[in-house]
Coordinates of C-alpha atoms in Angstrom, one line a residue:
X1 CA 0.2 0.0 -0.1
X2 CA 2.9 2.3 0.9
X3 CA 4.3 1.8 -2.6
X4 CA 0.9 2.3 -4.4
X5 CA 0.4 5.6 -2.5
X6 CA 3.9 6.8 -3.3
X7 CA 3.0 6.4 -7.1
X8 CA 0.0 8.6 -6.6
X9 CA 0.8 12.0 -8.3
X10 CA -1.4 14.2 -6.2
X11 CA 0.7 15.3 -3.1
X12 CA -2.3 16.2 -1.0
X13 CA -3.9 13.2 -1.6
X14 CA -0.6 11.1 -1.1
X15 CA -0.1 12.7 2.2
X16 CA -3.6 12.1 3.4
X17 CA -3.2 8.4 2.5
X18 CA 0.1 8.1 4.3
X19 CA -1.4 9.5 7.5
X20 CA -4.3 7.0 7.3
X21 CA -2.0 4.1 6.6
X22 CA 0.1 5.2 9.6
X23 CA -3.0 5.4 11.8
X24 CA -3.9 1.8 10.4
X25 CA -0.6 0.4 11.4
X26 CA -0.7 2.1 14.8
X27 CA -4.3 0.4 15.2
X28 CA -2.7 -3.0 14.5
X29 CA 0.3 -2.3 16.9
X30 CA -2.1 -1.5 19.6
X31 CA -4.2 -4.6 19.1
X32 CA -0.8 -6.7 19.2
X33 CA 0.6 -4.8 22.2
X34 CA -3.0 -5.7 23.9
X35 CA -2.3 -9.4 23.1
X36 CA 1.2 -9.6 24.1
X37 CA 0.6 -7.6 27.3
X38 CA 0.0 -10.9 29.5
X39 CA 3.2 -12.3 28.4
X40 CA 5.3 -9.0 28.3
X41 CA 7.6 -10.0 31.0
X42 CA 9.2 -12.7 28.7
X43 CA 9.8 -10.2 26.1
X44 CA 11.5 -7.7 28.4
X45 CA 15.2 -6.7 27.4
X46 CA 16.2 -4.2 30.1
X47 CA 19.1 -2.0 29.5
X48 CA 20.4 1.3 30.7
X49 CA 20.0 3.8 27.9
X50 CA 20.3 7.2 26.8
X51 CA 16.4 8.3 27.0
X52 CA 16.9 11.1 24.3
X53 CA 17.8 8.2 21.7
X54 CA 14.3 6.5 22.5
X55 CA 12.6 10.0 22.2
X56 CA 14.2 10.6 18.9
X57 CA 13.2 7.2 17.6
X58 CA 9.6 7.7 18.6
X59 CA 9.4 11.3 17.2
X60 CA 10.7 10.0 13.8
X61 CA 8.2 7.3 13.7
X62 CA 5.1 9.5 14.3
X63 CA 6.6 12.6 12.4
X64 CA 4.2 12.2 9.5
X65 CA 1.1 13.0 12.1
X66 CA 3.0 16.4 12.8
X67 CA 4.4 17.3 9.5
X68 CA 1.1 17.8 7.9
X69 CA -0.3 19.7 10.9
X70 CA 0.4 23.3 9.7
X71 CA -0.5 24.8 12.9
X72 CA 1.2 22.6 15.4
X73 CA 4.9 22.7 16.2
X74 CA 6.7 19.9 17.9
X75 CA 9.5 21.0 20.2
X76 CA 12.1 18.4 21.3
X77 CA 14.5 19.5 24.0
X78 CA 17.8 17.5 24.5
X79 CA 18.4 15.5 27.5
X80 CA 21.2 13.6 28.8
X81 CA 19.0 11.5 31.3
X82 CA 19.9 7.7 31.2
X83 CA 17.2 5.4 32.3
X84 CA 16.8 1.6 32.9
X85 CA 13.9 0.4 30.7
X86 CA 12.9 -1.8 27.7
X87 CA 13.4 0.4 24.5
X88 CA 10.6 -1.3 22.6
X89 CA 7.8 -1.1 25.2
X90 CA 9.0 2.4 26.0
X91 CA 8.6 3.6 22.4
X92 CA 5.3 2.1 22.2
X93 CA 4.2 4.2 25.2
X94 CA 5.8 7.3 23.7
X95 CA 4.1 6.9 20.3
X96 CA 0.8 6.4 21.8
X97 CA 1.4 9.7 23.9
X98 CA 2.5 11.5 20.9
X99 CA -0.3 10.3 18.8
X100 CA -2.7 11.4 21.1
X101 CA -1.0 15.0 21.6
X102 CA -1.1 15.3 17.7
X103 CA -4.6 14.3 17.4
X104 CA -6.1 16.5 20.1
X105 CA -3.8 19.7 19.4
X106 CA -5.5 21.4 16.4
X107 CA -2.9 24.3 16.8
X108 CA -0.1 25.5 19.2
X109 CA 2.6 23.2 20.2
X110 CA 3.7 19.9 21.5
X111 CA 6.6 20.0 23.8
X112 CA 8.8 17.0 24.8
X113 CA 11.3 17.8 27.8
X114 CA 12.7 16.2 31.0
X115 CA 12.6 17.5 34.5
X116 CA 14.4 15.6 37.2
X117 CA 13.9 11.8 36.5
X118 CA 10.6 12.6 34.6
X119 CA 9.9 12.9 30.7
X120 CA 7.2 15.4 29.9
X121 CA 5.0 15.7 27.0
X122 CA 3.1 18.7 27.3
X123 CA 0.8 20.1 24.6
X124 CA -1.7 23.1 24.0
X125 CA -4.4 21.0 22.7
X126 CA -8.0 20.8 23.7
X127 CA -7.6 19.0 27.1
X128 CA -9.4 16.6 29.1
X129 CA -12.5 17.2 31.2
X130 CA -11.8 17.3 35.1
X131 CA -14.6 14.7 35.7
X132 CA -13.0 12.2 33.2
X133 CA -9.4 12.4 34.4
X134 CA -9.8 9.6 37.1
X135 CA -10.9 7.3 34.3
X136 CA -8.4 7.9 31.6
X137 CA -6.5 4.8 32.1
X138 CA -9.6 2.5 32.3
X139 CA -9.5 -0.2 29.5
X140 CA -12.1 0.9 26.7
X141 CA -12.8 4.2 28.3
X142 CA -13.0 7.0 25.5
X143 CA -14.5 10.0 27.2
X144 CA -15.9 13.0 25.4
X145 CA -13.1 13.8 23.2
X146 CA -13.0 10.1 22.1
X147 CA -16.5 9.9 21.4
X148 CA -16.2 13.0 19.0
X149 CA -13.3 11.0 17.3
X150 CA -14.7 7.8 15.9
X151 CA -11.5 6.3 15.9
X152 CA -10.7 6.2 19.4
X153 CA -10.4 2.7 20.9
X154 CA -9.9 3.4 24.6
X155 CA -7.0 0.9 24.6
X156 CA -4.0 3.6 24.1
X157 CA -3.7 5.0 27.7
X158 CA -4.9 1.6 29.3
X159 CA -1.9 0.1 27.5
X160 CA 0.4 2.9 28.5
X161 CA -0.4 2.4 32.1
X162 CA 0.0 -1.6 32.1
X163 CA 3.4 -1.3 30.4
X164 CA 4.7 1.6 32.7
X165 CA 3.6 -0.7 35.5
X166 CA 5.5 -3.6 34.0
X167 CA 8.6 -1.3 33.3
X168 CA 8.5 -0.1 36.8
X169 CA 7.8 3.4 35.6
X170 CA 5.1 5.8 36.6
X171 CA 2.5 7.6 34.2
X172 CA 0.4 10.4 35.2
X173 CA -1.8 13.1 33.3
X174 CA -2.9 16.5 34.4
X175 CA -5.1 18.4 32.0
X176 CA -7.2 21.5 31.7
X177 CA -10.3 21.8 29.3
X178 CA -9.3 23.9 26.3
X179 CA -5.7 24.5 27.8
X180 CA -3.9 21.4 27.0
X181 CA -2.6 18.2 28.6
X182 CA 0.7 17.2 30.3
X183 CA 1.9 13.6 30.4
X184 CA 4.6 12.6 32.8
X185 CA 6.7 9.3 32.6
X186 CA 8.6 9.2 35.9
X187 CA 11.8 6.9 35.9
X188 CA 12.4 7.3 39.6
X189 CA 12.1 3.7 40.3
X190 CA 15.5 2.3 39.4
X191 CA 14.6 -1.3 38.5
X192 CA 12.2 -2.8 36.0
X193 CA 9.7 -5.3 37.7
X194 CA 10.7 -8.7 36.6
X195 CA 8.0 -10.9 38.0

């Protein structure tokens, strides 16, 4: 499909198709991640690595979502933070967070930076209703924003929380409706959970 899209002479149409192809791939990855979650421990390959390398790779993979959003700037601040994690699973989490940021930020910016032992992804998007914040990590919960977007599955943040728990990281989200959302990944716990 990607090769067929590349042959399309209409640049605008080609870009739209590439975005849809990327989204389809992400949904497939999400379903596979959900299916692998129970046996995740057997797939872990923990190592101490430079967090910026994982961030850069994740940004590269979702860049197509930002390239075609004219009113949204993606700001990545360099960090020398080293963390003990599994690069593949952490990338899955970051890509989900960045995809949500792109999806729910019609204009403004998405900023990625570190503070202490925490990676922060902060957007200026539409935000999340205060009464929905306690439920955003529940499996299948889509909330008001998700119901407006017919492609929401309610699995993304659920998977992020489960994966972070298995990796020994903490994920938290603060948001204000109409002001944006801040997702924090804390690496303060020094070891992966290897049950």
